[in-house]
Short mmCIF file of C-alpha atoms and ligand atoms in Angstrom, two decimals:
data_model
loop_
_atom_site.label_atom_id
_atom_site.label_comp_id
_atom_site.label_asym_id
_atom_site.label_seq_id
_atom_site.Cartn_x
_atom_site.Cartn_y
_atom_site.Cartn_z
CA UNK A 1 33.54 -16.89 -68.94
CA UNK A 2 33.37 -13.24 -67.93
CA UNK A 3 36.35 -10.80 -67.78
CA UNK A 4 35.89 -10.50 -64.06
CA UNK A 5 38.91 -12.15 -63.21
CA UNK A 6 40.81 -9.83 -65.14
CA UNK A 7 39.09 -6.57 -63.84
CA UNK A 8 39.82 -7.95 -60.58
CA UNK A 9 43.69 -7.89 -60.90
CA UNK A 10 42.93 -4.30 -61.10
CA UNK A 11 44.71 -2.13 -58.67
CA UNK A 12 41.92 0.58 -59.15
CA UNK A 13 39.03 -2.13 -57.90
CA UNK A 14 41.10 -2.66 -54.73
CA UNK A 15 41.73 -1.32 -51.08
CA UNK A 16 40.92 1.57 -50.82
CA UNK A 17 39.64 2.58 -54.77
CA UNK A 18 37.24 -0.51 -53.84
CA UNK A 19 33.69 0.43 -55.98
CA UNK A 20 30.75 0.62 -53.66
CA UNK A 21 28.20 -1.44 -54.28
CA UNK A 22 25.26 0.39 -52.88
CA UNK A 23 23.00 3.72 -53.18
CA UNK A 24 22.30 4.63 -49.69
CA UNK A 25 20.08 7.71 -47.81
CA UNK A 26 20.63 8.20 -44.52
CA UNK A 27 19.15 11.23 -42.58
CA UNK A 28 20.72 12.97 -39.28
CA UNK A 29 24.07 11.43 -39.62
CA UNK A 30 25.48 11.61 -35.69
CA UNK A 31 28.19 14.35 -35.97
CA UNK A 32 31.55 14.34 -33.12
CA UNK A 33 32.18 17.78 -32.46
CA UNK A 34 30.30 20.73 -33.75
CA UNK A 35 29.25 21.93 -36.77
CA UNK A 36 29.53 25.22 -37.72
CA UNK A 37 26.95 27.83 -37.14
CA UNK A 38 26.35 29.46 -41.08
CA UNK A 39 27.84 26.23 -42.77
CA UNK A 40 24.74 25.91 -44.45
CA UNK A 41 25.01 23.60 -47.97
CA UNK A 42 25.76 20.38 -49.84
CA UNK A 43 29.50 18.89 -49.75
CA UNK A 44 29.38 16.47 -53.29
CA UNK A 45 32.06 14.77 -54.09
CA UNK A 46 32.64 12.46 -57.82
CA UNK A 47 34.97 9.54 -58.23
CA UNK A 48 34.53 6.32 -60.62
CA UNK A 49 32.62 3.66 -59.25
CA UNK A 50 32.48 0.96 -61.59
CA UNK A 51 29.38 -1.23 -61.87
CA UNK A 52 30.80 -4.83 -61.89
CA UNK A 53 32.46 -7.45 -64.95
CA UNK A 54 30.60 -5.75 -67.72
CA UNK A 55 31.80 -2.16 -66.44
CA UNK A 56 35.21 -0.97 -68.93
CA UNK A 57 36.17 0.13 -65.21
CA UNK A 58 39.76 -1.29 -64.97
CA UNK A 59 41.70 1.83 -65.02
CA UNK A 60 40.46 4.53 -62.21
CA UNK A 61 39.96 7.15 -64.65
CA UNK A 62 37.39 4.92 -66.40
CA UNK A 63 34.93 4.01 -64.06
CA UNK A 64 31.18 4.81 -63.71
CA UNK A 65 30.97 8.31 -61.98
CA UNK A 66 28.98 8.12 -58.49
CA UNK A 67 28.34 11.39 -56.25
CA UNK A 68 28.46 11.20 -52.74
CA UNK A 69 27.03 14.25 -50.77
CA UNK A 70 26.27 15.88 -47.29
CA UNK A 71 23.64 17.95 -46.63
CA UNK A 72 24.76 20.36 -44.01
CA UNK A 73 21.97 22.99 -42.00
CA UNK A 74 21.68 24.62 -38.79
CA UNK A 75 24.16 23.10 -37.18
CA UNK A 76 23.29 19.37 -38.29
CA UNK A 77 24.24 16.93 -41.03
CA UNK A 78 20.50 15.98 -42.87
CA UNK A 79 21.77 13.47 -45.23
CA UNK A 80 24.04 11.35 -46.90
CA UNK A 81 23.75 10.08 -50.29
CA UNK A 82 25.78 8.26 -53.07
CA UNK A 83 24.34 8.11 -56.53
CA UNK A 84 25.54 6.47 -59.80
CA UNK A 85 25.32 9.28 -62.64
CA UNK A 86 22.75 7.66 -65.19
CA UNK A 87 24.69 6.73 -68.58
CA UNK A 88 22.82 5.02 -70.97
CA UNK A 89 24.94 2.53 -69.85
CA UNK A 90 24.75 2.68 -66.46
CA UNK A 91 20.68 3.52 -66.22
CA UNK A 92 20.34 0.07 -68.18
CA UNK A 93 22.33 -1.86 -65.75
CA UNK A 94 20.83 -0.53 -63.35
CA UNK A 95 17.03 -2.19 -64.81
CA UNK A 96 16.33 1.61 -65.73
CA UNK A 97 15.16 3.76 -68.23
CA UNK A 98 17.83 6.28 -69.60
CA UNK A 99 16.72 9.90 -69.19
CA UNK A 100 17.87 10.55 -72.89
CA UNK A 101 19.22 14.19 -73.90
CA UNK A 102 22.35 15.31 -76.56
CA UNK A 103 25.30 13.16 -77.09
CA UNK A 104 28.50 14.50 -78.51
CA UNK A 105 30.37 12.45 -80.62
CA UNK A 106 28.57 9.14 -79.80
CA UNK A 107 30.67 9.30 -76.51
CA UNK A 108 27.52 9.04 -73.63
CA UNK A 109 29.58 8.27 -70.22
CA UNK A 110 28.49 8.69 -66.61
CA UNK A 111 30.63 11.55 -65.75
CA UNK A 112 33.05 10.57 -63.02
CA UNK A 113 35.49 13.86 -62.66
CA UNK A 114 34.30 16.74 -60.83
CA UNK A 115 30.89 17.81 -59.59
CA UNK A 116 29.97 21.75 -59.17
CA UNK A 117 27.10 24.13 -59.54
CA UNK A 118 26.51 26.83 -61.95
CA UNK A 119 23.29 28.72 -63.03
CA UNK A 120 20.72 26.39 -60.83
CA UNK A 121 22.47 23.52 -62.54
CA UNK A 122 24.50 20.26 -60.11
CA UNK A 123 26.78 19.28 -62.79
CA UNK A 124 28.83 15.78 -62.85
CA UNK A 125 31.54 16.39 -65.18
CA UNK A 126 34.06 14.92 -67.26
CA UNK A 127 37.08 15.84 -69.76
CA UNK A 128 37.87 14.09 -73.49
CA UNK A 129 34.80 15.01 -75.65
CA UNK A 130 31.92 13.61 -73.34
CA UNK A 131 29.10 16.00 -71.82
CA UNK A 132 28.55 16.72 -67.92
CA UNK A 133 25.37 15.32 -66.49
CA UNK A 134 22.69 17.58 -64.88
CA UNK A 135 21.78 16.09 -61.21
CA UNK A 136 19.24 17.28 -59.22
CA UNK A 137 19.97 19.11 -55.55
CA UNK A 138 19.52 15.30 -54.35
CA UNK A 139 21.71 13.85 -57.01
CA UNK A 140 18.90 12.13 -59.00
CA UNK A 141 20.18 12.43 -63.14
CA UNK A 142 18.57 14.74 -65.16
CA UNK A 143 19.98 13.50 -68.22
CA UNK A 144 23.16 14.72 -70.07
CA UNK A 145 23.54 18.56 -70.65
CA UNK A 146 24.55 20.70 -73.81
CA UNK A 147 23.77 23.81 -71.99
CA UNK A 148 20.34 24.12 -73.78
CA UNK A 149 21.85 23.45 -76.76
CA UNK A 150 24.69 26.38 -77.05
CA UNK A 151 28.11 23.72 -76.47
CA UNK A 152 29.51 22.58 -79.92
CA UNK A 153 31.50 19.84 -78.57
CA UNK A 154 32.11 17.96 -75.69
CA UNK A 155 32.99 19.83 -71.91
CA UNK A 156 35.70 19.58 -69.26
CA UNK A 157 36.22 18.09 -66.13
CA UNK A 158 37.83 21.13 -64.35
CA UNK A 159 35.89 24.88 -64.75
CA UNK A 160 37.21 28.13 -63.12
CA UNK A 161 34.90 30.61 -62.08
CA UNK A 162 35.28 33.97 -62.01
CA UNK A 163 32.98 35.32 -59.48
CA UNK A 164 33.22 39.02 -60.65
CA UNK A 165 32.01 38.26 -63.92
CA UNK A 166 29.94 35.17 -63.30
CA UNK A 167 31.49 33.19 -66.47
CA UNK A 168 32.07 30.19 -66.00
CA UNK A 169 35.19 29.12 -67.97
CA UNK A 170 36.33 25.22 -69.54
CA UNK A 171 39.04 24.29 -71.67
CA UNK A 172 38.14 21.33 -73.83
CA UNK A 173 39.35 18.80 -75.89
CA UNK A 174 38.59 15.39 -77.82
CA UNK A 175 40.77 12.91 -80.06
CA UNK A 176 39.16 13.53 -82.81
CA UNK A 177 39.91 17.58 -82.84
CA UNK A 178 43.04 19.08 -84.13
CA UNK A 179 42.32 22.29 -81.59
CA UNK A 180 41.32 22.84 -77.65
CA UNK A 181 38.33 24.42 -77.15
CA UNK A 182 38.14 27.39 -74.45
CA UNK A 183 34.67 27.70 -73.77
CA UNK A 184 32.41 30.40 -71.60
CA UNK A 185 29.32 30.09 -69.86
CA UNK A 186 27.61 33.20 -68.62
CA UNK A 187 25.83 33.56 -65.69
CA UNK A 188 22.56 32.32 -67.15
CA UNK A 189 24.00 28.94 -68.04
CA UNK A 190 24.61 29.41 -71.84
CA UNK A 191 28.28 29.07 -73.58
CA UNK A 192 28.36 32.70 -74.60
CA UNK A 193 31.74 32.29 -76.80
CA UNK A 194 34.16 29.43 -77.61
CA UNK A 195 37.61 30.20 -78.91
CA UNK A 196 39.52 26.99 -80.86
CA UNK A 197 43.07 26.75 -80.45
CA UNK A 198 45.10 24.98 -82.84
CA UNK A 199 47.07 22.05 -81.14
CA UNK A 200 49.18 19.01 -82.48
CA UNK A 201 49.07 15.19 -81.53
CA UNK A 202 45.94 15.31 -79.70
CA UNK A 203 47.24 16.49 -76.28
CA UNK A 204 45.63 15.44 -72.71
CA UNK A 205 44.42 18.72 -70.99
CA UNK A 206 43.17 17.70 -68.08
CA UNK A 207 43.54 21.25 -66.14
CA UNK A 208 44.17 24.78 -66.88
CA UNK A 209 44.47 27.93 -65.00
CA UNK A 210 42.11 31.33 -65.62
CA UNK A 211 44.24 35.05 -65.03
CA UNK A 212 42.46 38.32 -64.80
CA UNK A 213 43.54 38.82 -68.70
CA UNK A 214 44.12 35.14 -69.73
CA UNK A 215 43.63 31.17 -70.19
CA UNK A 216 46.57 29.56 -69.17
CA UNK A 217 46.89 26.34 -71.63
CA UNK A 218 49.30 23.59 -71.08
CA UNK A 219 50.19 21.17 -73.83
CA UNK A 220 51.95 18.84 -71.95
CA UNK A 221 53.86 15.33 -73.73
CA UNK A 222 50.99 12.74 -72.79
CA UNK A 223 48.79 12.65 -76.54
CA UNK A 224 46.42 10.86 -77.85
CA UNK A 225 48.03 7.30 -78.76
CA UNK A 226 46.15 5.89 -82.30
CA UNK A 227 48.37 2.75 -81.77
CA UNK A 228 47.42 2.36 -78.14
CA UNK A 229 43.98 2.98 -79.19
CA UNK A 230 43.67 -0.09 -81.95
CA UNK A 231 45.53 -2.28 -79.32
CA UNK A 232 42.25 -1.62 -77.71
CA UNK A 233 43.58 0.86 -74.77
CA UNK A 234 40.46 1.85 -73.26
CA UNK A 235 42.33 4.75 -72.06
CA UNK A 236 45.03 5.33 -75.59
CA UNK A 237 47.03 8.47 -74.00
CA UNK A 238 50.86 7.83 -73.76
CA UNK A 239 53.46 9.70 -73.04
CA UNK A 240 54.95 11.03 -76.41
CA UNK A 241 58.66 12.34 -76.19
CA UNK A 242 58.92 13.49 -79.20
CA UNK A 243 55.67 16.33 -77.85
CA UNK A 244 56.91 20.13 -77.80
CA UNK A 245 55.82 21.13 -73.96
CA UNK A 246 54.63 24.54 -73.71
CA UNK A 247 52.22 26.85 -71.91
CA UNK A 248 49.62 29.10 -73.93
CA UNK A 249 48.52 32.43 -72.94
CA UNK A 250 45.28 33.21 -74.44
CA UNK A 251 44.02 35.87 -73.88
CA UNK A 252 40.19 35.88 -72.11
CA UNK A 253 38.53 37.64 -75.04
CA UNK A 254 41.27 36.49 -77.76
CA UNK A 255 40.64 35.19 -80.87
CA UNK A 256 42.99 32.22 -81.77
CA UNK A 257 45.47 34.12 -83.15
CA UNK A 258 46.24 36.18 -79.91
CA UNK A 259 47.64 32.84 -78.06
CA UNK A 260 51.09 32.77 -77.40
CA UNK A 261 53.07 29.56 -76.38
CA UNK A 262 56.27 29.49 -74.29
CA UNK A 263 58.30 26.00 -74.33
CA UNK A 264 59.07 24.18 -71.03
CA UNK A 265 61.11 21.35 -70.03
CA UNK A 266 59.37 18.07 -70.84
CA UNK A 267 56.99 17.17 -67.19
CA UNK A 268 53.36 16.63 -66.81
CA UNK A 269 50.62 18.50 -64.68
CA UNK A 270 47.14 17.31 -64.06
CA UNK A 271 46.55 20.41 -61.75
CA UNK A 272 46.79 24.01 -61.40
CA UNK A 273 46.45 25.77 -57.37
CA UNK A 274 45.66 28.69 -59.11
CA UNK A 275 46.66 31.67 -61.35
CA UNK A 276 47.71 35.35 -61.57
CA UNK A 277 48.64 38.81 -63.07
CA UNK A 278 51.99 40.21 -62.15
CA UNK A 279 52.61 43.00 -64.06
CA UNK A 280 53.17 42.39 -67.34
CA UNK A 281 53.91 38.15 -65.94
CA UNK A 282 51.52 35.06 -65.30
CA UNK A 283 52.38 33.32 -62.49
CA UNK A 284 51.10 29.98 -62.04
CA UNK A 285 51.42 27.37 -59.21
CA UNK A 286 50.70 23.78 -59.91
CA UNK A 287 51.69 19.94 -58.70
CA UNK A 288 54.56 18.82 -61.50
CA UNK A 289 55.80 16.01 -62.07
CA UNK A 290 59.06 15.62 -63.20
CA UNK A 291 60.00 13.35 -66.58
CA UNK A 292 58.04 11.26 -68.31
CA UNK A 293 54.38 10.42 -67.05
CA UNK A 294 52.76 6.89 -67.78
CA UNK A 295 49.10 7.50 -67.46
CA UNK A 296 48.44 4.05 -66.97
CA UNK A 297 50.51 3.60 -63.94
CA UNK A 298 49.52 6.80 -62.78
CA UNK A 299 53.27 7.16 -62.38
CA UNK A 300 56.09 9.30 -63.28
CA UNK A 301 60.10 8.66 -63.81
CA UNK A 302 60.85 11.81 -61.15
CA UNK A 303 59.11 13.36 -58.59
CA UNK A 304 55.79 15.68 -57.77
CA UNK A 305 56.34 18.86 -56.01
CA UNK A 306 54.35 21.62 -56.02
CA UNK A 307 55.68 24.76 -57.81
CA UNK A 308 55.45 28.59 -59.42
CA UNK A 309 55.73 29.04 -62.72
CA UNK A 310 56.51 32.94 -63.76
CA UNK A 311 55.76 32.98 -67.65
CA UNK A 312 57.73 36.42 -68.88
CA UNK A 313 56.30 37.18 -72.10
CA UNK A 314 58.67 39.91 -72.67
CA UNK A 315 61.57 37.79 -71.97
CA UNK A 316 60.03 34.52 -73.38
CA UNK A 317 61.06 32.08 -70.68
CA UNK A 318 59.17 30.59 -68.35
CA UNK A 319 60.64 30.17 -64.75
CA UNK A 320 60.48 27.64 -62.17
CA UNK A 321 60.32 27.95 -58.27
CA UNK A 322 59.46 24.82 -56.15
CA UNK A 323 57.22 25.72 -53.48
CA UNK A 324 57.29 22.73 -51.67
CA UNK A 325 59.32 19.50 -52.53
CA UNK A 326 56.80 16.74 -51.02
CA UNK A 327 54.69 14.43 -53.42
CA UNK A 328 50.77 16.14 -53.14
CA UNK A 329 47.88 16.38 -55.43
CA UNK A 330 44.37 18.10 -55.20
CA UNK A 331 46.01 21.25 -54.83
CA UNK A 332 42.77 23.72 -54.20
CA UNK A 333 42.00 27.58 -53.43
CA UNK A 334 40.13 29.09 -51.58
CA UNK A 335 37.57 29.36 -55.22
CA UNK A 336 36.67 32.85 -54.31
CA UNK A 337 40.60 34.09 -55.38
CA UNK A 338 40.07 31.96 -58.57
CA UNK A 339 42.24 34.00 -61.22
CA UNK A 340 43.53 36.49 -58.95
CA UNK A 341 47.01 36.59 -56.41
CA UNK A 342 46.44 33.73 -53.47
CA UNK A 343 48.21 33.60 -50.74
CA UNK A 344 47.00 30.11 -49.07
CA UNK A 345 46.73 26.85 -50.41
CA UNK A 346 45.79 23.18 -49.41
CA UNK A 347 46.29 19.83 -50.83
CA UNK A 348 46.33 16.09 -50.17
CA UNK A 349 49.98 14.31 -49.28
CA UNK A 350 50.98 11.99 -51.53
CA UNK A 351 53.19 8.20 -51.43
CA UNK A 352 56.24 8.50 -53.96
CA UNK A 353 54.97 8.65 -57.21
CA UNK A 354 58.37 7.90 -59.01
CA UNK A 355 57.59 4.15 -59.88
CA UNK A 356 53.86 4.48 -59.84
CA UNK A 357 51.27 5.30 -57.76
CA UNK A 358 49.82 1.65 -58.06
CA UNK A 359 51.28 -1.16 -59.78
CA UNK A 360 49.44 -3.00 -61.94
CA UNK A 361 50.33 -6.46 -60.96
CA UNK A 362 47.50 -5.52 -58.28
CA UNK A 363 49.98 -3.97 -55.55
CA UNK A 364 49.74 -1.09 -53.79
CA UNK A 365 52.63 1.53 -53.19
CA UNK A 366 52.37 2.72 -49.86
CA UNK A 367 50.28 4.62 -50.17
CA UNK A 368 48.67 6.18 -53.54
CA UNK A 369 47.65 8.88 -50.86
CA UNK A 370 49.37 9.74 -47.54
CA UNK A 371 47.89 10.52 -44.05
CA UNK A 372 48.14 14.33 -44.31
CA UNK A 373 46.70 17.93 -45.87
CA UNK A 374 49.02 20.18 -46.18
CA UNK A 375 48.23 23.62 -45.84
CA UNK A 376 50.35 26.38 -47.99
CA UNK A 377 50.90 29.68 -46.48
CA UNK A 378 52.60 31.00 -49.90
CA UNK A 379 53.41 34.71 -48.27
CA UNK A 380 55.10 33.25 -45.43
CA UNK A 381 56.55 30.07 -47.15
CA UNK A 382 55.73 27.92 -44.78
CA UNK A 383 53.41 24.50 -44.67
CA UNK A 384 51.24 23.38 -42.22
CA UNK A 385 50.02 19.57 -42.21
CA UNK A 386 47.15 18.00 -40.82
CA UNK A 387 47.65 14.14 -39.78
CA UNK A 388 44.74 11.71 -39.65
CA UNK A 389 45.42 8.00 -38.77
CA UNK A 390 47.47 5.44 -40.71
CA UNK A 391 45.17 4.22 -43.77
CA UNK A 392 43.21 7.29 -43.49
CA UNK A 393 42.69 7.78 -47.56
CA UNK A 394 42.03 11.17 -47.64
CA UNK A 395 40.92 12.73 -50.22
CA UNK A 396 40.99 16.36 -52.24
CA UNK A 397 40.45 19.24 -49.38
CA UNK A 398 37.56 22.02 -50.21
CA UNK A 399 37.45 25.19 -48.65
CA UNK A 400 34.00 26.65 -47.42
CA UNK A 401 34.24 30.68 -46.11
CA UNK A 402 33.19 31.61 -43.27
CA UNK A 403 30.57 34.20 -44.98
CA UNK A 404 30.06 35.14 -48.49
CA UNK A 405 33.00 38.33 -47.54
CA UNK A 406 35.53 36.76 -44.94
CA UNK A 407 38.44 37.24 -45.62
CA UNK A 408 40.69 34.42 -47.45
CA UNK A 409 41.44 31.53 -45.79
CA UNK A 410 38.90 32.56 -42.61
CA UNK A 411 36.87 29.42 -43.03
CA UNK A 412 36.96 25.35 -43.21
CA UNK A 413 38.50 22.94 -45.11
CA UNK A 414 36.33 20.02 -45.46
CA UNK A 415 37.09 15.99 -46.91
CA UNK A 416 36.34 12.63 -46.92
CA UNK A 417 38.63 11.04 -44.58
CA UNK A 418 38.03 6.92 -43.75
CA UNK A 419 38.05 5.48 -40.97
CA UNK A 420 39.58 2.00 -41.41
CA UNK A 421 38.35 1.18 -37.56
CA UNK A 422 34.76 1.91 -38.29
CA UNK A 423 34.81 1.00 -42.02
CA UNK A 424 33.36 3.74 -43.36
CA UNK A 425 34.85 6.83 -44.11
CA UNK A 426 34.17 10.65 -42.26
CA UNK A 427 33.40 14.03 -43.69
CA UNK A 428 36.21 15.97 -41.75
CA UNK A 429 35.76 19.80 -41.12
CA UNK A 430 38.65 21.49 -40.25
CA UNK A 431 38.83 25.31 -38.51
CA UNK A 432 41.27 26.58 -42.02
CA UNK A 433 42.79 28.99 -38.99
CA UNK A 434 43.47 25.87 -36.33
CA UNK A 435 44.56 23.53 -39.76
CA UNK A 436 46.97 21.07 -37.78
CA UNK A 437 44.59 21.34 -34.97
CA UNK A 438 41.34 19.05 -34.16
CA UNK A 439 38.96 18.76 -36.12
CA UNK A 440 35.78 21.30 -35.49
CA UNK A 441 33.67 18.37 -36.74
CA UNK A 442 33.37 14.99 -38.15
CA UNK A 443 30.44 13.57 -39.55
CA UNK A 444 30.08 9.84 -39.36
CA UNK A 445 28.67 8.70 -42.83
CA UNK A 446 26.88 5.01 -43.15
CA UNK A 447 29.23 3.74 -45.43
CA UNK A 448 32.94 3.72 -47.36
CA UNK A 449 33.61 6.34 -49.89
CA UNK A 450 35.92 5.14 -52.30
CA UNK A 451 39.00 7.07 -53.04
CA UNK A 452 37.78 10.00 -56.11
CA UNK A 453 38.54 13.13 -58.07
CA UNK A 454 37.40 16.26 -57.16
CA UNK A 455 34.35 17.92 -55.47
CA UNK A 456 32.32 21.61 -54.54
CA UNK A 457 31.10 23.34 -51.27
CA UNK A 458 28.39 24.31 -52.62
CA UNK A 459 26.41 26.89 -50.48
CA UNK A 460 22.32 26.89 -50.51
CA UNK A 461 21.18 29.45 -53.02
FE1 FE2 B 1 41.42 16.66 -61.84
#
């Protein structure tokens, strides 16, 4: 008897979270449209894929991490490939040898978060105390990655880049710390400081947001659950009402003491747009979800809306503005305004999210993600929205500029969009100037790309 027919009640091994169940290479994918002259780089994208019965793979966040990625040159699409990152686990059911490399905390995973690039490095990452995985340019593992041996701890799904400096910066955490852990990689690939921050209950931090002069921290009411945990919860966070919500401001080059927290009503955020300076303020937008947040369900008891969050350290409050009031996620900058004032914004539609995105009796809500981007114009308040077609699962938006210097927003916004006719799915490039407009190009991939997390542009070097 195996546990498949359990794993298979899953919602998160259904429709359109489906696991793959191939590696595949294709070369010259046919393209509709035209590419753009100058948009010259890989598109990777991680999500879980989870290996079959013996994978733990039942909730989404807990599958095997696979990368899928487009090579993009001169006009044409080279390749497509999807590659399982190379666990222990996963290399030996797979019939291969692990790579080997550092371990933190006994807690080897195949990294299913985020994928980006810093210092010469493709990194799969992941959040909770496990390390990211080094891939090569053709998403072959390297082996897990300590940063040549300068990160204490585990890493973080979600970096922020400043490109002035060229640090890198992660905010960390793990059950079994009574602190996060902002950490800094220089441009050379090596954590050049760490800063611990004292926290209680063993908050989830999944995001953060990086100022000009500070790490935004947000201890938010879903902790670390010990009971959920020895009633074998493969994922033990819960909400926990009885969880002070706050935001931290630490500052970049603070020691702990310098943090300062300011309380908030009780919600949950897994993302941050982006951050800023104001004067002597922080503003902050992010997607919020109102009330109490059940991780399991991926659902919350009111609704997600994207909003601004001033944090007046003078005044000690911390004020609220919705920016827009429908349910989205994957809320991305253009990465070049990373810690400074933004004025655009884009980000998948949502279904409702106020009885769960999917129901674990194996239903699906219609739909975990709608048939739109949106596309914030924060200066002008207004919202534009690209459409695709019904049972499009569309995924996190990236935005690629034009050239290294063009102005903000003067590029294209790129995803994996499926294509429920042709059964596989589309990497859809949209003019960021023409957003509700047709597509400048779509490249046909071989094959489905399960709904994932986040991905990079990530420009030849
Ligand atoms: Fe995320």
């Amino acid at each position: 008897m195996t546990d498949r027919p359990m794993l298979d009640r899953s919602p998160f091994l259904q429709g359109p979270y489906a696991p793959v169940t191939e590696e595949i290479t294709a070369f010259d994918l046919p393209v509709t449209g035209r590419l753009p002259a100058g948009l010259d780089g890989r598109y990777l994208r991680n999500g879980p894929n989870p290996l079959g019965s013996d994978d733990p793979g039942s909730h989404w966040f807990l599958g095997a991490g696979m990368v899928h990625g487009v090579r993009l040159r001169d006009g044409r699409a080279e390749w497509y490939r999807n590659r399982w990152v190379r666990s222990r686990h996963v290399a030996e059911a797979l019939g291969e040898r692990w790579p080997g490399g550092p371990v933190h905390a006994g807690m080897d995973f195949a990294a299913n978060t985020h994928v980006i690039a810093h210092a010469g490095r493709t990194l799969a990452t992941v959040e909770a105390g496990a390390l990211p995985y080094e891939l090569t340019d053709e998403l072959d593992t390297v082996g897990p990655c300590d940063f040549d041996g300068t990160l204490p701890g585990g890493y973080a799904a979600h970096t922020k880049l400043d490109r002035r400096t060229g640090e890198l910066h992660a905010v960390a955490y793990f059950w079994g710390w009574d602190h996060l852990q902002h950490v800094v990689l220089g441009p050379d690939g090596r954590v050049s400081g760490t800063t611990d921050v004292p926290v209680v209950d063993g908050p989830m931090v999944h995001d953060f947001a990086l100022t000009e002069r500070y790490v935004v921290l947000l201890d938010l009411p879903v902790t670390f659950s010990m009971d959920a945990a020895a009633a074998g919860s493969q994922l033990p966070y819960t909400w926990n009402p009885s969880h002070q919500p706050r935001v931290g401001l630490l500052p970049r080059a603070g020691t702990t003491r310098a943090v300062r927290w300011f309380e908030v009503d009780p919600c949950w955020v897994f993302h941050t747009l982006n951050a800023y300076d104001d004067g002597d303020r922080v503003v902050v937008d992010l997607c919020r979800y109102e009330g109490s947040f059940d991780v399991s369900a991926l659902g919350s008891g009111g609704p997600l809306t994207l909003e601004r969050w001033t944090v007046d350290p003078t005044a000690r409050r911390v004020a609220r503005q919705c920016l827009d009031d429908r349910p989205q996620e994957f809320p991305r900058v253009d990465d070049r305004v990373l810690s400074r004032a933004h004025r655009y914004g884009y980000s998948a539609a949502t279904g409702q999210v106020d009885r769960g995105t999917v129901q674990m009796d194996g239903t699906f809500q219609d739909a975990a993600f709608a048939d739109a981007l949106l596309k914030h114009d924060l200066l002008a308040g207004t919202v534009e929205e690209h459409r695709f077609p019904r049972n499009a699962a569309i995924g996190e938006a990236v935005f690629a500029p034009s050239t290294p210097d063009a102005d903000e927003d003067d590029g294209h916004v790129m995803a994996f969009v499926h294509d429920p006719d042709r059964g596989a799915t589309d990497l859809v490039v949209l003019a960021a100037q023409d957003f509700a407009g047709p597509p400048v190009a779509t490249v046909h991939l071989p094959a489905r790309v399960p709904l994932g997390f986040h991905g990079s542009w990530i420009v030849d070097g």
